[in-house]
PDB file of C-alpha atoms in Angstrom:
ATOM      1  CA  UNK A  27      45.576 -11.605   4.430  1.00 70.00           C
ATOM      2  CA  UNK A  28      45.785 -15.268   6.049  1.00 88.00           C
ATOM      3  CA  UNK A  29      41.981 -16.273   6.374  1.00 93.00           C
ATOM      4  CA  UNK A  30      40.817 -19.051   8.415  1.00 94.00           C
ATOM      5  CA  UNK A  31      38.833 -20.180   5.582  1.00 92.00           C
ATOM      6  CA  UNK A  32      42.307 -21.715   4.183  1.00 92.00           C
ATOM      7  CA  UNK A  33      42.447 -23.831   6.186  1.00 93.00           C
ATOM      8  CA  UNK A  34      39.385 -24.990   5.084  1.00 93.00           C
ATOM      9  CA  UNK A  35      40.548 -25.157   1.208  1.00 92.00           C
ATOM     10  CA  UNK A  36      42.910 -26.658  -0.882  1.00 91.00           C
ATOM     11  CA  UNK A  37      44.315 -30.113  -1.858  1.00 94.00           C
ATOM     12  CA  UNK A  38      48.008 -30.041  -1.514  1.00 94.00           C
ATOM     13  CA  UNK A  39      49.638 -31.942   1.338  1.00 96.00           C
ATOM     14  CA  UNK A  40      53.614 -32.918   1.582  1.00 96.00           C
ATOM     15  CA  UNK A  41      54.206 -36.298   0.772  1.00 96.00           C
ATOM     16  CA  UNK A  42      57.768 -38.452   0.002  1.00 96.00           C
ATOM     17  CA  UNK A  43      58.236 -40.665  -2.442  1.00 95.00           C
ATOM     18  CA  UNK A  44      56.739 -43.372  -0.329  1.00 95.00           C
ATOM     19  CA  UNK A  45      54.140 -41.421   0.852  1.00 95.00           C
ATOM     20  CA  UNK A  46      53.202 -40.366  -3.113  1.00 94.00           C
ATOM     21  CA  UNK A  47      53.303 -44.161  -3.701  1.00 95.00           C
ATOM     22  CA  UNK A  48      51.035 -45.067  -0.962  1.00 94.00           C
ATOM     23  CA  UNK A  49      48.317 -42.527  -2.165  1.00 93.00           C
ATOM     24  CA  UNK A  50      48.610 -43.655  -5.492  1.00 91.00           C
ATOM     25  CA  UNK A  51      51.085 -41.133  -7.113  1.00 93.00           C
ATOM     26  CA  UNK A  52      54.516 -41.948  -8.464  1.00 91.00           C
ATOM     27  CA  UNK A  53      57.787 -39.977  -8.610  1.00 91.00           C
ATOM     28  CA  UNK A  54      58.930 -37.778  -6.043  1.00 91.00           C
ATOM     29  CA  UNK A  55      62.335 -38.225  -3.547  1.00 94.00           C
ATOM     30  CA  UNK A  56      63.025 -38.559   0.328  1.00 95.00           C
ATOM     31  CA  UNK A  57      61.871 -35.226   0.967  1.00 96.00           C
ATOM     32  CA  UNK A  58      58.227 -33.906   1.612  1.00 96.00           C
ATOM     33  CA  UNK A  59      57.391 -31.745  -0.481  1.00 96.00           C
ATOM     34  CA  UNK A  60      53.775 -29.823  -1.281  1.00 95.00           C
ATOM     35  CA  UNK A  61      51.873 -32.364  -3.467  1.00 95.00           C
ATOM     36  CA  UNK A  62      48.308 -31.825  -5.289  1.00 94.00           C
ATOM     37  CA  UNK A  63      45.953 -34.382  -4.280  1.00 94.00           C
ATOM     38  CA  UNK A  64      43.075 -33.403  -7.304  1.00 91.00           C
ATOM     39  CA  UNK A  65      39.686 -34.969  -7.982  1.00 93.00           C
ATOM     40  CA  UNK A  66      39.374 -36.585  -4.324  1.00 95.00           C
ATOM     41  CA  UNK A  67      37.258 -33.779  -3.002  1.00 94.00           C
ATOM     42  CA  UNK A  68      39.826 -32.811  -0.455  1.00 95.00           C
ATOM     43  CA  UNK A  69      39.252 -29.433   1.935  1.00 94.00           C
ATOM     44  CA  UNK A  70      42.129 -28.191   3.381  1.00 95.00           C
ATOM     45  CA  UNK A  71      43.118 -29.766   6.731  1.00 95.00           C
ATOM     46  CA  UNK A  72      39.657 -31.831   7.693  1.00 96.00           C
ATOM     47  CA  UNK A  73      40.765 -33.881   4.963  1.00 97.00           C
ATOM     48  CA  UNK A  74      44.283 -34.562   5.309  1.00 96.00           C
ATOM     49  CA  UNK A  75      45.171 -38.136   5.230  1.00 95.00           C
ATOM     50  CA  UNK A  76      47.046 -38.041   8.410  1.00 94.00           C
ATOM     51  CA  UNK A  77      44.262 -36.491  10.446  1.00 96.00           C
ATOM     52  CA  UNK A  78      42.036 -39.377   8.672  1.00 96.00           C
ATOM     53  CA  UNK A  79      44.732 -41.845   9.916  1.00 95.00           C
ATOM     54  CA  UNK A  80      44.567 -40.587  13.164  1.00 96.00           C
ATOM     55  CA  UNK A  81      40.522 -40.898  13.655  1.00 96.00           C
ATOM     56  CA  UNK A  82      40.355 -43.980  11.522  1.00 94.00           C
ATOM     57  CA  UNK A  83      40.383 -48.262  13.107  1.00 90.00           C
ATOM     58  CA  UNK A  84      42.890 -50.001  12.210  1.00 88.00           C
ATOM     59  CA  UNK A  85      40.904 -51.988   9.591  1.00 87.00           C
ATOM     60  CA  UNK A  86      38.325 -49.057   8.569  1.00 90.00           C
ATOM     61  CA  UNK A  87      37.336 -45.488   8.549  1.00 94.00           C
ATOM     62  CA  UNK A  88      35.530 -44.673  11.803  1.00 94.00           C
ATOM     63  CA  UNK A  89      32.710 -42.332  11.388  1.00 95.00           C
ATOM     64  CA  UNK A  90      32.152 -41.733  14.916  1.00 94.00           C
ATOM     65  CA  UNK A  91      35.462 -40.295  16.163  1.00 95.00           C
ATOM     66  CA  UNK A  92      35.560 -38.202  13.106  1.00 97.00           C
ATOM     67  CA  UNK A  93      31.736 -36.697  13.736  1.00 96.00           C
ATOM     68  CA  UNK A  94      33.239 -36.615  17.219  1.00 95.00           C
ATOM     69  CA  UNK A  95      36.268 -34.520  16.286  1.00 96.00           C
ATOM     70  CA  UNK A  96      34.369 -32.123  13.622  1.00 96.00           C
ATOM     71  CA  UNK A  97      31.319 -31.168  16.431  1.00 94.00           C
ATOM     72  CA  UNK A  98      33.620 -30.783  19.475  1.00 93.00           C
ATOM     73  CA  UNK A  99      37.341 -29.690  18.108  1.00 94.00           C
ATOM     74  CA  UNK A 100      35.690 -27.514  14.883  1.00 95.00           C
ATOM     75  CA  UNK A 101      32.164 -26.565  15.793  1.00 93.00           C
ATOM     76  CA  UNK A 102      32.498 -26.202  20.089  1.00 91.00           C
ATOM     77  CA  UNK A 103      29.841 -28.589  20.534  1.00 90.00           C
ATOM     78  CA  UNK A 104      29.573 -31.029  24.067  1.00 87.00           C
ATOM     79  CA  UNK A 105      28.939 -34.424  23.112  1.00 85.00           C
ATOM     80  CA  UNK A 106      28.045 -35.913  26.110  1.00 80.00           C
ATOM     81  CA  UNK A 107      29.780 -39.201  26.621  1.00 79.00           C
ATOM     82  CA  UNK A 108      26.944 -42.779  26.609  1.00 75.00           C
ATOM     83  CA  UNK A 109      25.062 -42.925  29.927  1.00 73.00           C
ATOM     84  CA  UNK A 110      26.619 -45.244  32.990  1.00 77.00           C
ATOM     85  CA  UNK A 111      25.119 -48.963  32.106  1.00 70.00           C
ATOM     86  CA  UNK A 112      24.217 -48.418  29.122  1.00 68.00           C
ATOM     87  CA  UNK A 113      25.385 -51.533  27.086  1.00 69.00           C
ATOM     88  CA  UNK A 114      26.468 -50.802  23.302  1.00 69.00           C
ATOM     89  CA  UNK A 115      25.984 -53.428  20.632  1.00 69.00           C
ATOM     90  CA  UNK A 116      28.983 -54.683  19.037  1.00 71.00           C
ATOM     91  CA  UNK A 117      29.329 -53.071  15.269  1.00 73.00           C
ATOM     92  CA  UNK A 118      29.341 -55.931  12.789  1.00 72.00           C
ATOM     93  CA  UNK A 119      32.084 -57.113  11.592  1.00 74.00           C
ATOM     94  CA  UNK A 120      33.955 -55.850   8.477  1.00 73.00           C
ATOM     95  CA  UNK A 121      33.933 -57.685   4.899  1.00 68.00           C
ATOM     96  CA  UNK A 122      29.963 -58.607   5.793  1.00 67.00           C
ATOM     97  CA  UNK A 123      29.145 -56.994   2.067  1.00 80.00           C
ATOM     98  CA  UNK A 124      28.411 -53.754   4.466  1.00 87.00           C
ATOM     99  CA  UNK A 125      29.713 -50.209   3.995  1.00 93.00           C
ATOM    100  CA  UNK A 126      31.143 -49.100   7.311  1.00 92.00           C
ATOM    101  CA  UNK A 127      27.976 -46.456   6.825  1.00 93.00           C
ATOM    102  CA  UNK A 128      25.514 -49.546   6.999  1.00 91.00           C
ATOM    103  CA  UNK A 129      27.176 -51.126   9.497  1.00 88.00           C
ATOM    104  CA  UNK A 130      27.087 -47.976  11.892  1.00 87.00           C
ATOM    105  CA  UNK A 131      23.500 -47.224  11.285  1.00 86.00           C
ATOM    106  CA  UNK A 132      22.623 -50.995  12.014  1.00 82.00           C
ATOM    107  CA  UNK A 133      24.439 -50.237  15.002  1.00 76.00           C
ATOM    108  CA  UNK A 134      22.771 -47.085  15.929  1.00 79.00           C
ATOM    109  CA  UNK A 135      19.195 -47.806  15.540  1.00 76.00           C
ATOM    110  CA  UNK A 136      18.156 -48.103  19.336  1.00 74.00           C
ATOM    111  CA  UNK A 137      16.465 -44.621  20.515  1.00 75.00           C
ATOM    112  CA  UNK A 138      18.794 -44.168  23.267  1.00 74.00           C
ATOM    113  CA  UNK A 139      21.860 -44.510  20.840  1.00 77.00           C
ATOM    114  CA  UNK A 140      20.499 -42.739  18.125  1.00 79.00           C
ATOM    115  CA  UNK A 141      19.625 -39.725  20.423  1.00 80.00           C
ATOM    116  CA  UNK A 142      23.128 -38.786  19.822  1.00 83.00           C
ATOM    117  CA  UNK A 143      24.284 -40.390  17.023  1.00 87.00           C
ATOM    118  CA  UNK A 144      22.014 -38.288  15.330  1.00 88.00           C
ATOM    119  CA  UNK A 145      24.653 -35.561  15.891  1.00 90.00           C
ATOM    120  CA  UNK A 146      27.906 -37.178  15.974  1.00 92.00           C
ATOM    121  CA  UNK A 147      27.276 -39.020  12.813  1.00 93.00           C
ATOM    122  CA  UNK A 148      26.528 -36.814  10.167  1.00 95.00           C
ATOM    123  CA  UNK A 149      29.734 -34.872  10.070  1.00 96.00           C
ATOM    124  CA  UNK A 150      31.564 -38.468  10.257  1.00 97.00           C
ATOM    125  CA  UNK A 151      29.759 -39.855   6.820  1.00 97.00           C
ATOM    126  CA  UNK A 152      30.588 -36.370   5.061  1.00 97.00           C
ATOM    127  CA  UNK A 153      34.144 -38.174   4.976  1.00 98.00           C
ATOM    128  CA  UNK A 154      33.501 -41.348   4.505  1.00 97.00           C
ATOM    129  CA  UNK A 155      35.509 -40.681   0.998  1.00 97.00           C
ATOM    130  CA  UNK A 156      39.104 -41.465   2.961  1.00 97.00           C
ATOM    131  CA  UNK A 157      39.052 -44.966   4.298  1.00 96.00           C
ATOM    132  CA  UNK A 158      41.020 -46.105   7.593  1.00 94.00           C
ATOM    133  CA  UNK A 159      44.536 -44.384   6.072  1.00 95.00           C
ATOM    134  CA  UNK A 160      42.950 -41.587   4.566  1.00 95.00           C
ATOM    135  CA  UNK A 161      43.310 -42.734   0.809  1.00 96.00           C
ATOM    136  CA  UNK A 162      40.606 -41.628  -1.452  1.00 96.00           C
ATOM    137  CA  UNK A 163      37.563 -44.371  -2.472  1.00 96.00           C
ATOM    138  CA  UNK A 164      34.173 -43.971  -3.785  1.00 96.00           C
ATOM    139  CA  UNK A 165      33.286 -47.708  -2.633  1.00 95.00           C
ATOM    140  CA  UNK A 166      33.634 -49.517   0.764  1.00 94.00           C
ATOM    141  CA  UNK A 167      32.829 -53.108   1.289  1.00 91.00           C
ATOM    142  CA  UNK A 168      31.758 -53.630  -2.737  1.00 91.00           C
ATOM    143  CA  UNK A 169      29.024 -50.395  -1.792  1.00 92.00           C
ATOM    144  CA  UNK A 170      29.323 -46.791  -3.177  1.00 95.00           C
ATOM    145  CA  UNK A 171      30.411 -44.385  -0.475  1.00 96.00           C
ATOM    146  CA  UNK A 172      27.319 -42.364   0.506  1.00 96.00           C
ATOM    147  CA  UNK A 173      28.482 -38.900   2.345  1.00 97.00           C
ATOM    148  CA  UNK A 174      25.293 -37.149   2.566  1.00 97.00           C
ATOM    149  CA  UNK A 175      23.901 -36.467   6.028  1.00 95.00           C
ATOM    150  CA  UNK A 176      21.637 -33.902   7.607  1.00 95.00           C
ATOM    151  CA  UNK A 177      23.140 -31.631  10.670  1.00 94.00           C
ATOM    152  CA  UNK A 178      20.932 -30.937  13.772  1.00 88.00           C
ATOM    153  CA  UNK A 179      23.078 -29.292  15.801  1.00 78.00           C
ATOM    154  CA  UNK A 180      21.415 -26.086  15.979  1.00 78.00           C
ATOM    155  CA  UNK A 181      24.653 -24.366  14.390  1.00 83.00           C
ATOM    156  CA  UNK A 182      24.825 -21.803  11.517  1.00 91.00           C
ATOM    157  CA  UNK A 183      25.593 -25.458   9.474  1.00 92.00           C
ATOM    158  CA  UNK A 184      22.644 -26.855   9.870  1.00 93.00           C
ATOM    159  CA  UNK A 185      20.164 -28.136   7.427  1.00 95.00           C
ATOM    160  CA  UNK A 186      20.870 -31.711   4.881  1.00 96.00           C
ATOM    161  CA  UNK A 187      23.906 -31.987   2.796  1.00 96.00           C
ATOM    162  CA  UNK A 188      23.687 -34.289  -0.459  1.00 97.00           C
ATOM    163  CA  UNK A 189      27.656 -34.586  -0.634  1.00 96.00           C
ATOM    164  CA  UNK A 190      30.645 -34.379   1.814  1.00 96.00           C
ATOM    165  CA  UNK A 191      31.969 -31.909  -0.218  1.00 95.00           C
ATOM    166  CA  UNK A 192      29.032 -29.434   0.432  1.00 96.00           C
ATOM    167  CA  UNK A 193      29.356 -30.161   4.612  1.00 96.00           C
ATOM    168  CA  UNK A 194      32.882 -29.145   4.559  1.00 95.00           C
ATOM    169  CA  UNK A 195      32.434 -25.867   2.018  1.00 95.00           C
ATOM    170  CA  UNK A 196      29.905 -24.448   4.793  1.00 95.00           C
ATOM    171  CA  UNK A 197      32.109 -25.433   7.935  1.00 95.00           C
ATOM    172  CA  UNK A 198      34.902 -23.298   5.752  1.00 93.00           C
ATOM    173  CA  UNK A 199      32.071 -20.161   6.056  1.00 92.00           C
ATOM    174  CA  UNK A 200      30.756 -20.951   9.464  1.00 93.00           C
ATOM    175  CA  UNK A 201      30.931 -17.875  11.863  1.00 92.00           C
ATOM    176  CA  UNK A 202      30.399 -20.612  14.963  1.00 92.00           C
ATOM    177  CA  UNK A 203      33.739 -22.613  13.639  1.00 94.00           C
ATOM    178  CA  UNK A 204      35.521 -19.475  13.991  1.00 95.00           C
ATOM    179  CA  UNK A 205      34.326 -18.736  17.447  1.00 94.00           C
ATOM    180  CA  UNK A 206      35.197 -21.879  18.097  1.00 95.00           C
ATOM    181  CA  UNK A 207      38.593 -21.800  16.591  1.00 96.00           C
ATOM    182  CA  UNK A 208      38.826 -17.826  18.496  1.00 96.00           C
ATOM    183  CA  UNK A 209      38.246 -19.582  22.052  1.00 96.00           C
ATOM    184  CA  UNK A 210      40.921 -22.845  21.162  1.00 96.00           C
ATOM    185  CA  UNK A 211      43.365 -20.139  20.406  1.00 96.00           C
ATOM    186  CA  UNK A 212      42.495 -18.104  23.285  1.00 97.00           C
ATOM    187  CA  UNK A 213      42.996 -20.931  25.203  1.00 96.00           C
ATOM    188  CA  UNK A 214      46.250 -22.124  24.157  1.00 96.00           C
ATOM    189  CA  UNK A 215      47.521 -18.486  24.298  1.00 96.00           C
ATOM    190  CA  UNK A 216      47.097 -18.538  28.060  1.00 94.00           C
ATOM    191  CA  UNK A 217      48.305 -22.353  28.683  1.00 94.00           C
ATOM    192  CA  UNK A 218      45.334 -23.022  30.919  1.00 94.00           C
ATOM    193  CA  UNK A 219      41.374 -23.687  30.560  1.00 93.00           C
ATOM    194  CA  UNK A 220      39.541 -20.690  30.358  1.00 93.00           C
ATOM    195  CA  UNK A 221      37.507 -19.811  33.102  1.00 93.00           C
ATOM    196  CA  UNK A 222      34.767 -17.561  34.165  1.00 92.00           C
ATOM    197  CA  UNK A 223      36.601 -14.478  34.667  1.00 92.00           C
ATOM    198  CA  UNK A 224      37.634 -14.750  30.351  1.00 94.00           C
ATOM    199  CA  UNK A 225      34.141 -14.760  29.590  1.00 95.00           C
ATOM    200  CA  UNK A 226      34.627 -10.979  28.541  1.00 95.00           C
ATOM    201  CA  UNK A 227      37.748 -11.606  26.861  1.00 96.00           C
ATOM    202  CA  UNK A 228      36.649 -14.450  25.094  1.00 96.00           C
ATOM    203  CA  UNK A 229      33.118 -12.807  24.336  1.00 96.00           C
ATOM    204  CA  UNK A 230      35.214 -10.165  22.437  1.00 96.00           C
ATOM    205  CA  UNK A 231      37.971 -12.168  20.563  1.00 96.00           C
ATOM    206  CA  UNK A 232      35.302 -14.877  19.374  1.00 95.00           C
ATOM    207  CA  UNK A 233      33.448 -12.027  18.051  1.00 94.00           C
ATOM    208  CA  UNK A 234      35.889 -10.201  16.175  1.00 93.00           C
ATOM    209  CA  UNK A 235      37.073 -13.547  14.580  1.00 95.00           C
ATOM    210  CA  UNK A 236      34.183 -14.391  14.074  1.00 91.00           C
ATOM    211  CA  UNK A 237      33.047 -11.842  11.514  1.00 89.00           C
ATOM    212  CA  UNK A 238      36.566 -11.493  10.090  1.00 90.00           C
ATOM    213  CA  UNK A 239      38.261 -14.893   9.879  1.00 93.00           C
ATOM    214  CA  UNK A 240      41.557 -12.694   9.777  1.00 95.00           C
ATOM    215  CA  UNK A 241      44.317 -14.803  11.353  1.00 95.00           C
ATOM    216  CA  UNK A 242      46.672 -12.203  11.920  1.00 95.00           C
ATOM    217  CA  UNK A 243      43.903  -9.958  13.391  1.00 95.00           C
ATOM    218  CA  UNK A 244      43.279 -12.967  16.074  1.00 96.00           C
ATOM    219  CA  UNK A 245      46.626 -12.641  17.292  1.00 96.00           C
ATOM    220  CA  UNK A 246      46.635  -9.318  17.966  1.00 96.00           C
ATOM    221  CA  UNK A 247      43.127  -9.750  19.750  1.00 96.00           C
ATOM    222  CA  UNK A 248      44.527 -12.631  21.971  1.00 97.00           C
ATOM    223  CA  UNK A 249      47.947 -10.322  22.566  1.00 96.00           C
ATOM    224  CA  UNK A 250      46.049  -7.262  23.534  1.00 96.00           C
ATOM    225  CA  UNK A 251      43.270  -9.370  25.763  1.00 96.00           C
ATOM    226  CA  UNK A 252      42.698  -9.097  29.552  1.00 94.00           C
ATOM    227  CA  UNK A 253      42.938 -12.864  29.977  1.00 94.00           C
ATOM    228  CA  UNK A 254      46.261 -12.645  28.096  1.00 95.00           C
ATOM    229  CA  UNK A 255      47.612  -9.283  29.668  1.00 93.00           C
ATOM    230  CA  UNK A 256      46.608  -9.875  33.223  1.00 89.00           C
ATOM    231  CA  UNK A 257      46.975 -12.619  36.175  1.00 80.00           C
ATOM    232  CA  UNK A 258      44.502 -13.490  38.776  1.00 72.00           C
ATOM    233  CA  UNK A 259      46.197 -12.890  42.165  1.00 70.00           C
ATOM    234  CA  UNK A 260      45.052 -14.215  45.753  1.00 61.00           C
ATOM    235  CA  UNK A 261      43.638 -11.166  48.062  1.00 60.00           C
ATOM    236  CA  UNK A 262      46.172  -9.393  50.504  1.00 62.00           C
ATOM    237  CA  UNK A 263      46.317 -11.624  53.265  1.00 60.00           C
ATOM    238  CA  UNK A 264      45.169 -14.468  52.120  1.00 57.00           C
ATOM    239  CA  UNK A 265      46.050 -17.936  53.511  1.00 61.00           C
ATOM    240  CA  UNK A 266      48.482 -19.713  51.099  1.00 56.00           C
TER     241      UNK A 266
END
């Protein structure tokens, strides 16, 4: 039975022969086909190198849209955005003999930034392994790549993490990323935002999914749901 924890797992990806060569693999033709990616502690889909491409600068890896994308997109959580006037310092610049890491928490150190930082940037160092393209290092900047962290999110993931690695294996058992995935599903099933009157619906699905992970079983959730079934309409008589 398709599990969400799949998604979660594995370390194939489908890569041409350019793509192969980029990544460091030879052999292969114009087509994509599924490729094994071993010993670079890749998880499934958090780690594909496009989706590190995609949150990465275009000279290094960028920790903070990719905490950003793990707690809002995987684990539901609001980030708010930095308070009006605030003034950020400027990171420093690449090549200063400073991991992207040291350069972030140099950056961070203020109370008022770290305040969140303290919760977008954990889940950003855990892949710190893929640089700006999403190839596999262990050093940035002439430093070994650190990817512990410690989550404070108040999420069933909580709690320090020495490796990367061991971030991603519990986001792969978290019931709150598959409520989380339950009410993204729900909401792309109805092509709207889901509003107060899917609270039931959504209360239901995310707990089904939630304690099963069972893909299929999600479908047929969403299918049979009020929110999916039914339509708001305006009161006889109302003024259009």
């Amino acid at each position: 039975t398709p599990n969400i924890q799949s998604l979660f797992s594995g370390q194939s990806y489908f890569l041409n022969d350019k793509l192969r060569a980029f990544y460091g693999l030879a052999g292969g033709g114009p087509t994509l086909d599924a490729v094994e990616l071993p010993n670079e502690g890749r998880r499934g889909i958090l780690t594909h190198p496009g989706l590190m491409l995609l949150l990465g600068r275009p000279n290094a890896s960028n920790p903070i849209a990719r905490g950003l994308f793990v707690q809002r997109n995987v684990r539901g959580n609001e980030i708010p955005p930095p308070p009006q006037g605030v003034v950020i310092p400027p990171l420093a610049p690449p090549g200063a003999g400073l991991s992207t890491r040291a350069r972030l928490e140099q950056h961070t150190t203020e109370p008022l930034c770290a305040a969140c930082h303290d919760h977008i940037d954990p889940p950003g160092f855990a892949l710190e392994s893929f640089d700006a393209v999403g190839r596999f290092r262990t050093v940035d900047s002439g430093q070994p790549v650190n990817t512990s962290g410690n989550m404070t999110s108040q999420n069933d993931v909580d709690g320090p993490f020495a490796t990367g690695g061991e971030l991603l294996d519990r986001l792969a058992q978290s019931g709150d990323v598959k409520r989380c995935f339950a009410k993204h599903y729900l909401s792309f099933a109805v092509s709207r935002e889901l509003a107060d009157e899917d609270v039931c619906s959504l209360s239901r699905v995310a707990d089904d999914f939630g304690k099963s992970g069972d893909l299929k079983q999600l479908i047929v959730s969403v299918a049979t749901s009020d929110a999916f079934r039914l339509r708001a309409t305006e009161a006889p008589g109302a003024q259009p």
